[in-house]
Amino acid sequence: MATTLAADRFWVDKANCHNAERQYYELLSKEMDGITTLTATPASGEVLDRVAAIEKDNADLRKLIESLRSVCLETQSRVTALEKKVNAELAGKTVASTSAPAPASNAAPAKAEADDDDDVDLFGSEDEEDEEAARVREERLAAYAAKKSKKPQIIAKSSLILDVKPWDD
């Protein structure tokens, strides 16, 4: 029985395992050599022609984009000049229109001042009302504080309620 255990611990196939491992790694290295030779070979003429065509198209597109950019900038400067011209013409017309009818408009404000008696000021400030509202609020707060100070302080009381039920339900 001791001899069978001794035989089990002895590695008889060690040489075979090492040979199999060596062959496996040799196979892997041959495959890697094939890959390195593929990467080391220069690209074919067809691929180089395609790359050159793509680079040429890229350069043409860059030129086209640059020309479109210059056209856009030129158009923008023309529009800006036209806007300035139109604004100057409109400003000249408004100055001319305000200077001519000025004597006729003096009668209209006098009539508008007479109509201002209705005491409704939609866009004016309501400072008087704000001050009055603040004064009323302060009076109410003072009255509340005085009323609260007259009340006696409540002493906290605790209560404990026990709900006892019979055992036989």
Short mmCIF file of N, CA and C in Angstrom, two decimals:
data_model
loop_
_atom_site.label_atom_id
_atom_site.label_comp_id
_atom_site.label_asym_id
_atom_site.label_seq_id
_atom_site.Cartn_x
_atom_site.Cartn_y
_atom_site.Cartn_z
N MET A 1 0.81 -1.18 0.00
CA MET A 1 0.00 0.00 0.00
C MET A 1 0.86 1.25 0.00
N ALA A 2 1.97 1.19 0.68
CA ALA A 2 2.89 2.31 0.71
C ALA A 2 3.52 2.52 -0.65
N THR A 3 3.67 1.46 -1.42
CA THR A 3 4.26 1.59 -2.73
C THR A 3 3.34 2.30 -3.71
N THR A 4 2.04 2.14 -3.58
CA THR A 4 1.11 2.82 -4.48
C THR A 4 1.08 4.32 -4.21
N LEU A 5 1.17 4.70 -2.95
CA LEU A 5 1.21 6.13 -2.63
C LEU A 5 2.49 6.77 -3.14
N ALA A 6 3.57 6.06 -3.06
CA ALA A 6 4.84 6.59 -3.54
C ALA A 6 4.81 6.77 -5.04
N ALA A 7 4.14 5.87 -5.75
CA ALA A 7 4.04 5.98 -7.20
C ALA A 7 3.14 7.13 -7.61
N ASP A 8 2.13 7.41 -6.80
CA ASP A 8 1.22 8.51 -7.13
C ASP A 8 1.92 9.86 -7.02
N ARG A 9 2.84 9.99 -6.11
CA ARG A 9 3.50 11.26 -5.91
C ARG A 9 4.62 11.50 -6.93
N PHE A 10 5.04 10.50 -7.60
CA PHE A 10 6.12 10.62 -8.56
C PHE A 10 5.55 11.03 -9.92
N TRP A 11 6.15 12.05 -10.54
CA TRP A 11 5.64 12.60 -11.79
C TRP A 11 6.35 11.92 -12.95
N VAL A 12 5.67 10.97 -13.56
CA VAL A 12 6.26 10.16 -14.61
C VAL A 12 6.22 10.91 -15.93
N ASP A 13 5.16 11.66 -16.21
CA ASP A 13 4.96 12.30 -17.51
C ASP A 13 5.55 13.70 -17.58
N LYS A 14 6.51 14.01 -16.77
CA LYS A 14 7.07 15.37 -16.74
C LYS A 14 7.67 15.75 -18.08
N ALA A 15 8.38 14.89 -18.70
CA ALA A 15 9.03 15.19 -19.99
C ALA A 15 7.98 15.42 -21.07
N ASN A 16 6.93 14.61 -21.07
CA ASN A 16 5.86 14.79 -22.06
C ASN A 16 5.16 16.14 -21.89
N CYS A 17 4.92 16.51 -20.65
CA CYS A 17 4.26 17.82 -20.39
C CYS A 17 5.14 18.97 -20.84
N HIS A 18 6.43 18.89 -20.56
CA HIS A 18 7.34 19.95 -20.99
C HIS A 18 7.41 20.04 -22.51
N ASN A 19 7.41 18.91 -23.19
CA ASN A 19 7.43 18.91 -24.66
C ASN A 19 6.16 19.53 -25.22
N ALA A 20 5.02 19.19 -24.65
CA ALA A 20 3.74 19.76 -25.12
C ALA A 20 3.72 21.28 -24.90
N GLU A 21 4.21 21.72 -23.75
CA GLU A 21 4.25 23.16 -23.48
C GLU A 21 5.19 23.88 -24.44
N ARG A 22 6.35 23.29 -24.73
CA ARG A 22 7.30 23.89 -25.67
C ARG A 22 6.69 24.00 -27.06
N GLN A 23 6.00 22.95 -27.51
CA GLN A 23 5.36 22.98 -28.83
C GLN A 23 4.27 24.06 -28.89
N TYR A 24 3.52 24.20 -27.81
CA TYR A 24 2.46 25.21 -27.77
C TYR A 24 3.04 26.62 -27.91
N TYR A 25 4.09 26.90 -27.16
CA TYR A 25 4.68 28.23 -27.23
C TYR A 25 5.38 28.48 -28.56
N GLU A 26 5.94 27.44 -29.18
CA GLU A 26 6.52 27.59 -30.51
C GLU A 26 5.44 27.94 -31.52
N LEU A 27 4.29 27.30 -31.42
CA LEU A 27 3.17 27.59 -32.31
C LEU A 27 2.71 29.05 -32.14
N LEU A 28 2.60 29.49 -30.90
CA LEU A 28 2.21 30.88 -30.65
C LEU A 28 3.22 31.87 -31.23
N SER A 29 4.50 31.56 -31.09
CA SER A 29 5.52 32.47 -31.60
C SER A 29 5.51 32.52 -33.12
N LYS A 30 5.20 31.39 -33.78
CA LYS A 30 5.10 31.40 -35.24
C LYS A 30 3.93 32.27 -35.69
N GLU A 31 2.81 32.19 -34.97
CA GLU A 31 1.65 33.03 -35.31
C GLU A 31 1.99 34.51 -35.12
N MET A 32 2.71 34.83 -34.07
CA MET A 32 3.10 36.22 -33.82
C MET A 32 4.09 36.71 -34.88
N ASP A 33 4.97 35.81 -35.35
CA ASP A 33 5.89 36.19 -36.41
C ASP A 33 5.13 36.55 -37.67
N GLY A 34 4.06 35.82 -37.96
CA GLY A 34 3.23 36.12 -39.13
C GLY A 34 2.57 37.48 -39.00
N ILE A 35 2.15 37.81 -37.82
CA ILE A 35 1.51 39.12 -37.59
C ILE A 35 2.53 40.24 -37.76
N THR A 36 3.73 40.06 -37.23
CA THR A 36 4.75 41.11 -37.35
C THR A 36 5.18 41.29 -38.80
N THR A 37 5.20 40.21 -39.57
CA THR A 37 5.57 40.36 -40.98
C THR A 37 4.48 41.11 -41.73
N LEU A 38 3.22 40.93 -41.36
CA LEU A 38 2.14 41.67 -42.01
C LEU A 38 2.24 43.16 -41.70
N THR A 39 2.57 43.48 -40.48
CA THR A 39 2.67 44.89 -40.12
C THR A 39 3.95 45.51 -40.67
N ALA A 40 4.98 44.71 -40.87
CA ALA A 40 6.24 45.24 -41.37
C ALA A 40 6.20 45.48 -42.88
N THR A 41 5.33 44.78 -43.60
CA THR A 41 5.27 44.96 -45.05
C THR A 41 4.64 46.30 -45.36
N PRO A 42 5.13 46.98 -46.38
CA PRO A 42 4.54 48.27 -46.73
C PRO A 42 3.12 48.07 -47.26
N ALA A 43 2.31 49.11 -47.10
CA ALA A 43 0.92 49.04 -47.54
C ALA A 43 0.88 48.92 -49.06
N SER A 44 -0.15 48.30 -49.52
CA SER A 44 -0.26 48.09 -50.95
C SER A 44 -0.55 49.41 -51.65
N GLY A 45 -0.32 49.44 -52.94
CA GLY A 45 -0.51 50.66 -53.73
C GLY A 45 -1.96 51.11 -53.74
N GLU A 46 -2.88 50.17 -53.67
CA GLU A 46 -4.30 50.52 -53.67
C GLU A 46 -4.67 51.32 -52.43
N VAL A 47 -4.17 50.90 -51.29
CA VAL A 47 -4.46 51.60 -50.03
C VAL A 47 -3.84 53.00 -50.06
N LEU A 48 -2.62 53.08 -50.57
CA LEU A 48 -1.95 54.39 -50.65
C LEU A 48 -2.71 55.33 -51.58
N ASP A 49 -3.23 54.80 -52.69
CA ASP A 49 -4.01 55.63 -53.61
C ASP A 49 -5.28 56.14 -52.93
N ARG A 50 -5.93 55.28 -52.17
CA ARG A 50 -7.16 55.70 -51.48
C ARG A 50 -6.86 56.77 -50.43
N VAL A 51 -5.77 56.61 -49.70
CA VAL A 51 -5.39 57.61 -48.69
C VAL A 51 -5.09 58.94 -49.36
N ALA A 52 -4.39 58.91 -50.48
CA ALA A 52 -4.07 60.15 -51.20
C ALA A 52 -5.35 60.83 -51.69
N ALA A 53 -6.31 60.05 -52.19
CA ALA A 53 -7.57 60.62 -52.66
C ALA A 53 -8.35 61.25 -51.51
N ILE A 54 -8.35 60.61 -50.36
CA ILE A 54 -9.06 61.16 -49.20
C ILE A 54 -8.40 62.45 -48.73
N GLU A 55 -7.06 62.48 -48.73
CA GLU A 55 -6.36 63.71 -48.33
C GLU A 55 -6.66 64.85 -49.30
N LYS A 56 -6.75 64.54 -50.60
CA LYS A 56 -7.07 65.57 -51.59
C LYS A 56 -8.48 66.10 -51.37
N ASP A 57 -9.43 65.19 -51.12
CA ASP A 57 -10.81 65.61 -50.83
C ASP A 57 -10.87 66.48 -49.58
N ASN A 58 -10.09 66.11 -48.59
CA ASN A 58 -10.05 66.88 -47.34
C ASN A 58 -9.54 68.29 -47.60
N ALA A 59 -8.49 68.42 -48.40
CA ALA A 59 -7.95 69.74 -48.73
C ALA A 59 -8.97 70.57 -49.51
N ASP A 60 -9.66 69.93 -50.46
CA ASP A 60 -10.69 70.64 -51.23
C ASP A 60 -11.82 71.13 -50.33
N LEU A 61 -12.23 70.29 -49.39
CA LEU A 61 -13.29 70.69 -48.47
C LEU A 61 -12.85 71.85 -47.57
N ARG A 62 -11.60 71.83 -47.15
CA ARG A 62 -11.09 72.94 -46.33
C ARG A 62 -11.11 74.25 -47.12
N LYS A 63 -10.72 74.19 -48.40
CA LYS A 63 -10.76 75.40 -49.24
C LYS A 63 -12.19 75.89 -49.39
N LEU A 64 -13.13 74.98 -49.61
CA LEU A 64 -14.53 75.34 -49.76
C LEU A 64 -15.07 75.99 -48.48
N ILE A 65 -14.74 75.43 -47.35
CA ILE A 65 -15.19 75.99 -46.08
C ILE A 65 -14.62 77.38 -45.87
N GLU A 66 -13.36 77.57 -46.21
CA GLU A 66 -12.73 78.89 -46.06
C GLU A 66 -13.39 79.91 -46.97
N SER A 67 -13.72 79.52 -48.20
CA SER A 67 -14.39 80.47 -49.10
C SER A 67 -15.79 80.79 -48.59
N LEU A 68 -16.50 79.81 -48.08
CA LEU A 68 -17.83 80.08 -47.51
C LEU A 68 -17.74 80.99 -46.29
N ARG A 69 -16.71 80.81 -45.49
CA ARG A 69 -16.52 81.66 -44.32
C ARG A 69 -16.27 83.11 -44.75
N SER A 70 -15.46 83.30 -45.78
CA SER A 70 -15.18 84.67 -46.23
C SER A 70 -16.44 85.31 -46.81
N VAL A 71 -17.24 84.54 -47.55
CA VAL A 71 -18.50 85.07 -48.09
C VAL A 71 -19.44 85.45 -46.95
N CYS A 72 -19.50 84.64 -45.92
CA CYS A 72 -20.37 84.92 -44.78
C CYS A 72 -19.92 86.19 -44.06
N LEU A 73 -18.63 86.35 -43.85
CA LEU A 73 -18.12 87.56 -43.19
C LEU A 73 -18.39 88.80 -44.03
N GLU A 74 -18.23 88.69 -45.34
CA GLU A 74 -18.50 89.81 -46.23
C GLU A 74 -19.98 90.19 -46.17
N THR A 75 -20.85 89.20 -46.20
CA THR A 75 -22.29 89.47 -46.11
C THR A 75 -22.65 90.10 -44.78
N GLN A 76 -22.04 89.64 -43.73
CA GLN A 76 -22.31 90.20 -42.41
C GLN A 76 -21.88 91.67 -42.34
N SER A 77 -20.74 92.00 -42.91
CA SER A 77 -20.30 93.39 -42.90
C SER A 77 -21.23 94.26 -43.73
N ARG A 78 -21.74 93.74 -44.85
CA ARG A 78 -22.68 94.51 -45.67
C ARG A 78 -23.99 94.75 -44.92
N VAL A 79 -24.48 93.73 -44.24
CA VAL A 79 -25.72 93.87 -43.47
C VAL A 79 -25.53 94.89 -42.35
N THR A 80 -24.39 94.87 -41.70
CA THR A 80 -24.11 95.83 -40.63
C THR A 80 -24.10 97.25 -41.18
N ALA A 81 -23.48 97.43 -42.34
CA ALA A 81 -23.45 98.76 -42.95
C ALA A 81 -24.87 99.22 -43.31
N LEU A 82 -25.68 98.32 -43.86
CA LEU A 82 -27.06 98.68 -44.20
C LEU A 82 -27.88 99.02 -42.95
N GLU A 83 -27.68 98.29 -41.87
CA GLU A 83 -28.40 98.58 -40.63
C GLU A 83 -28.02 99.96 -40.10
N LYS A 84 -26.74 100.29 -40.16
CA LYS A 84 -26.31 101.61 -39.70
C LYS A 84 -26.94 102.70 -40.56
N LYS A 85 -27.00 102.46 -41.86
CA LYS A 85 -27.57 103.44 -42.77
C LYS A 85 -29.06 103.63 -42.48
N VAL A 86 -29.79 102.54 -42.29
CA VAL A 86 -31.23 102.62 -42.01
C VAL A 86 -31.47 103.30 -40.67
N ASN A 87 -30.68 102.96 -39.66
CA ASN A 87 -30.84 103.59 -38.35
C ASN A 87 -30.56 105.08 -38.42
N ALA A 88 -29.57 105.47 -39.21
CA ALA A 88 -29.26 106.90 -39.36
C ALA A 88 -30.42 107.61 -40.05
N GLU A 89 -31.00 106.99 -41.07
CA GLU A 89 -32.14 107.60 -41.76
C GLU A 89 -33.35 107.71 -40.83
N LEU A 90 -33.60 106.68 -40.03
CA LEU A 90 -34.73 106.72 -39.10
C LEU A 90 -34.50 107.78 -38.02
N ALA A 91 -33.28 107.91 -37.56
CA ALA A 91 -32.98 108.93 -36.55
C ALA A 91 -33.16 110.32 -37.15
N GLY A 92 -32.79 110.51 -38.40
CA GLY A 92 -32.98 111.80 -39.07
C GLY A 92 -34.46 112.12 -39.22
N LYS A 93 -35.27 111.13 -39.53
CA LYS A 93 -36.71 111.35 -39.68
C LYS A 93 -37.36 111.67 -38.34
N THR A 94 -36.95 111.01 -37.28
CA THR A 94 -37.56 111.28 -35.97
C THR A 94 -37.18 112.65 -35.47
N VAL A 95 -35.95 113.10 -35.75
CA VAL A 95 -35.54 114.45 -35.34
C VAL A 95 -36.35 115.48 -36.12
N ALA A 96 -36.55 115.25 -37.41
CA ALA A 96 -37.32 116.18 -38.22
C ALA A 96 -38.78 116.17 -37.81
N SER A 97 -39.33 115.02 -37.48
CA SER A 97 -40.75 114.94 -37.11
C SER A 97 -41.00 115.53 -35.73
N THR A 98 -40.06 115.42 -34.81
CA THR A 98 -40.27 115.99 -33.48
C THR A 98 -40.07 117.49 -33.47
N SER A 99 -39.25 118.03 -34.35
CA SER A 99 -39.02 119.48 -34.35
C SER A 99 -40.15 120.23 -35.03
N ALA A 100 -40.81 119.66 -36.00
CA ALA A 100 -41.88 120.37 -36.72
C ALA A 100 -43.17 120.46 -35.92
N PRO A 101 -43.74 119.42 -35.37
CA PRO A 101 -45.02 119.53 -34.69
C PRO A 101 -44.90 119.94 -33.22
N ALA A 102 -43.79 120.41 -32.76
CA ALA A 102 -43.62 120.79 -31.37
C ALA A 102 -44.57 121.90 -30.94
N PRO A 103 -44.82 122.97 -31.72
CA PRO A 103 -45.74 124.00 -31.27
C PRO A 103 -47.17 123.47 -31.15
N ALA A 104 -47.57 122.54 -31.95
CA ALA A 104 -48.93 122.02 -31.89
C ALA A 104 -49.11 121.11 -30.68
N SER A 105 -48.08 120.50 -30.18
CA SER A 105 -48.20 119.56 -29.07
C SER A 105 -48.26 120.27 -27.72
N ASN A 106 -48.01 121.58 -27.65
CA ASN A 106 -48.06 122.30 -26.39
C ASN A 106 -49.48 122.36 -25.86
N ALA A 107 -50.47 122.40 -26.68
CA ALA A 107 -51.85 122.49 -26.24
C ALA A 107 -52.33 121.14 -25.68
N ALA A 108 -51.84 120.05 -26.19
CA ALA A 108 -52.27 118.73 -25.75
C ALA A 108 -51.86 118.43 -24.30
N PRO A 109 -50.66 118.76 -23.82
CA PRO A 109 -50.32 118.48 -22.43
C PRO A 109 -51.15 119.29 -21.45
N ALA A 110 -51.53 120.50 -21.80
CA ALA A 110 -52.35 121.30 -20.90
C ALA A 110 -53.70 120.62 -20.70
N LYS A 111 -54.24 120.05 -21.75
CA LYS A 111 -55.52 119.36 -21.66
C LYS A 111 -55.36 118.07 -20.85
N ALA A 112 -54.23 117.39 -20.99
CA ALA A 112 -53.99 116.17 -20.24
C ALA A 112 -53.84 116.45 -18.76
N GLU A 113 -53.25 117.60 -18.39
CA GLU A 113 -53.11 117.95 -16.98
C GLU A 113 -54.47 118.20 -16.35
N ALA A 114 -55.40 118.73 -17.09
CA ALA A 114 -56.74 118.97 -16.57
C ALA A 114 -57.47 117.65 -16.31
N ASP A 115 -57.18 116.61 -17.08
CA ASP A 115 -57.83 115.32 -16.92
C ASP A 115 -57.18 114.47 -15.82
N ASP A 116 -56.14 114.96 -15.19
CA ASP A 116 -55.39 114.18 -14.21
C ASP A 116 -55.99 114.31 -12.81
N ASP A 117 -57.26 114.63 -12.70
CA ASP A 117 -57.89 114.86 -11.41
C ASP A 117 -58.51 113.60 -10.82
N ASP A 118 -58.45 112.49 -11.49
CA ASP A 118 -59.18 111.31 -11.03
C ASP A 118 -58.46 110.54 -9.93
N ASP A 119 -57.29 110.96 -9.48
CA ASP A 119 -56.54 110.36 -8.38
C ASP A 119 -56.19 108.89 -8.59
N VAL A 120 -56.19 108.44 -9.82
CA VAL A 120 -55.77 107.07 -10.11
C VAL A 120 -54.42 107.17 -10.80
N ASP A 121 -53.40 106.77 -10.09
CA ASP A 121 -52.05 106.84 -10.62
C ASP A 121 -51.58 105.39 -10.81
N LEU A 122 -51.74 104.89 -12.04
CA LEU A 122 -51.42 103.49 -12.29
C LEU A 122 -49.93 103.20 -12.25
N PHE A 123 -49.12 104.14 -12.70
CA PHE A 123 -47.69 103.88 -12.80
C PHE A 123 -46.87 104.66 -11.80
N GLY A 124 -47.49 105.49 -11.00
CA GLY A 124 -46.76 106.30 -10.03
C GLY A 124 -46.44 105.51 -8.78
N SER A 125 -45.66 106.11 -7.90
CA SER A 125 -45.31 105.43 -6.67
C SER A 125 -46.38 105.68 -5.62
N GLU A 126 -46.55 104.74 -4.74
CA GLU A 126 -47.55 104.85 -3.70
C GLU A 126 -46.84 104.95 -2.36
N ASP A 127 -45.94 105.93 -2.23
CA ASP A 127 -45.16 106.09 -1.02
C ASP A 127 -46.04 106.42 0.17
N GLU A 128 -47.06 107.26 -0.03
CA GLU A 128 -47.93 107.63 1.08
C GLU A 128 -48.66 106.41 1.60
N GLU A 129 -49.17 105.59 0.72
CA GLU A 129 -49.89 104.39 1.15
C GLU A 129 -48.94 103.40 1.81
N ASP A 130 -47.70 103.30 1.32
CA ASP A 130 -46.74 102.39 1.92
C ASP A 130 -46.39 102.84 3.33
N GLU A 131 -46.20 104.13 3.54
CA GLU A 131 -45.89 104.64 4.87
C GLU A 131 -47.06 104.41 5.81
N GLU A 132 -48.26 104.64 5.32
CA GLU A 132 -49.45 104.44 6.15
C GLU A 132 -49.62 102.97 6.50
N ALA A 133 -49.41 102.09 5.54
CA ALA A 133 -49.52 100.65 5.80
C ALA A 133 -48.47 100.20 6.81
N ALA A 134 -47.27 100.73 6.72
CA ALA A 134 -46.22 100.38 7.67
C ALA A 134 -46.58 100.88 9.07
N ARG A 135 -47.16 102.08 9.16
CA ARG A 135 -47.55 102.64 10.45
C ARG A 135 -48.65 101.79 11.08
N VAL A 136 -49.64 101.39 10.28
CA VAL A 136 -50.74 100.56 10.80
C VAL A 136 -50.21 99.21 11.26
N ARG A 137 -49.32 98.64 10.50
CA ARG A 137 -48.74 97.35 10.87
C ARG A 137 -47.98 97.45 12.19
N GLU A 138 -47.20 98.51 12.36
CA GLU A 138 -46.45 98.71 13.61
C GLU A 138 -47.39 98.87 14.79
N GLU A 139 -48.50 99.60 14.60
CA GLU A 139 -49.48 99.77 15.68
C GLU A 139 -50.09 98.42 16.06
N ARG A 140 -50.42 97.62 15.08
CA ARG A 140 -51.02 96.31 15.36
C ARG A 140 -50.03 95.40 16.09
N LEU A 141 -48.76 95.43 15.67
CA LEU A 141 -47.75 94.62 16.35
C LEU A 141 -47.56 95.06 17.79
N ALA A 142 -47.58 96.38 18.03
CA ALA A 142 -47.44 96.89 19.40
C ALA A 142 -48.63 96.48 20.25
N ALA A 143 -49.84 96.55 19.69
CA ALA A 143 -51.04 96.15 20.43
C ALA A 143 -50.99 94.66 20.75
N TYR A 144 -50.55 93.85 19.83
CA TYR A 144 -50.46 92.41 20.05
C TYR A 144 -49.44 92.09 21.13
N ALA A 145 -48.30 92.77 21.09
CA ALA A 145 -47.27 92.53 22.11
C ALA A 145 -47.78 92.93 23.49
N ALA A 146 -48.52 94.05 23.59
CA ALA A 146 -49.07 94.48 24.87
C ALA A 146 -50.09 93.48 25.38
N LYS A 147 -50.94 92.98 24.50
CA LYS A 147 -51.97 92.02 24.88
C LYS A 147 -51.33 90.71 25.34
N LYS A 148 -50.27 90.30 24.68
CA LYS A 148 -49.60 89.06 25.02
C LYS A 148 -48.87 89.18 26.35
N SER A 149 -48.34 90.36 26.66
CA SER A 149 -47.61 90.54 27.91
C SER A 149 -48.54 90.52 29.12
N LYS A 150 -49.82 90.87 28.95
CA LYS A 150 -50.78 90.88 30.04
C LYS A 150 -51.22 89.47 30.43
N LYS A 151 -51.13 88.51 29.53
CA LYS A 151 -51.56 87.15 29.82
C LYS A 151 -50.56 86.49 30.76
N PRO A 152 -51.07 85.68 31.69
CA PRO A 152 -50.15 84.96 32.58
C PRO A 152 -49.48 83.82 31.82
N GLN A 153 -48.30 83.47 32.27
CA GLN A 153 -47.57 82.39 31.65
C GLN A 153 -48.23 81.06 31.99
N ILE A 154 -48.36 80.19 31.05
CA ILE A 154 -48.96 78.88 31.25
C ILE A 154 -47.91 77.94 31.80
N ILE A 155 -48.30 77.25 32.87
CA ILE A 155 -47.39 76.28 33.46
C ILE A 155 -47.68 74.94 32.81
N ALA A 156 -46.64 74.28 32.40
CA ALA A 156 -46.81 73.01 31.71
C ALA A 156 -47.27 71.94 32.68
N LYS A 157 -48.25 71.18 32.30
CA LYS A 157 -48.77 70.09 33.11
C LYS A 157 -48.67 68.82 32.28
N SER A 158 -48.41 67.74 32.96
CA SER A 158 -48.34 66.47 32.25
C SER A 158 -49.43 65.55 32.76
N SER A 159 -49.90 64.71 31.90
CA SER A 159 -50.91 63.74 32.30
C SER A 159 -50.52 62.39 31.72
N LEU A 160 -50.90 61.36 32.45
CA LEU A 160 -50.57 60.01 32.03
C LEU A 160 -51.85 59.20 32.05
N ILE A 161 -52.21 58.62 30.94
CA ILE A 161 -53.43 57.84 30.83
C ILE A 161 -53.03 56.39 30.60
N LEU A 162 -53.54 55.52 31.46
CA LEU A 162 -53.27 54.10 31.34
C LEU A 162 -54.53 53.42 30.85
N ASP A 163 -54.40 52.68 29.80
CA ASP A 163 -55.53 51.95 29.24
C ASP A 163 -55.37 50.48 29.65
N VAL A 164 -56.13 50.05 30.65
CA VAL A 164 -56.01 48.69 31.18
C VAL A 164 -57.16 47.87 30.64
N LYS A 165 -56.85 46.74 30.07
CA LYS A 165 -57.87 45.86 29.51
C LYS A 165 -57.86 44.54 30.28
N PRO A 166 -59.01 43.92 30.37
CA PRO A 166 -59.05 42.62 31.06
C PRO A 166 -58.40 41.53 30.22
N TRP A 167 -57.96 40.46 30.93
CA TRP A 167 -57.27 39.38 30.25
C TRP A 167 -58.19 38.53 29.40
N ASP A 168 -59.40 38.37 29.76
CA ASP A 168 -60.28 37.46 29.04
C ASP A 168 -61.14 38.23 28.05
N ASP A 169 -60.73 38.24 26.85
CA ASP A 169 -61.47 38.92 25.77
C ASP A 169 -62.30 37.95 25.01
#
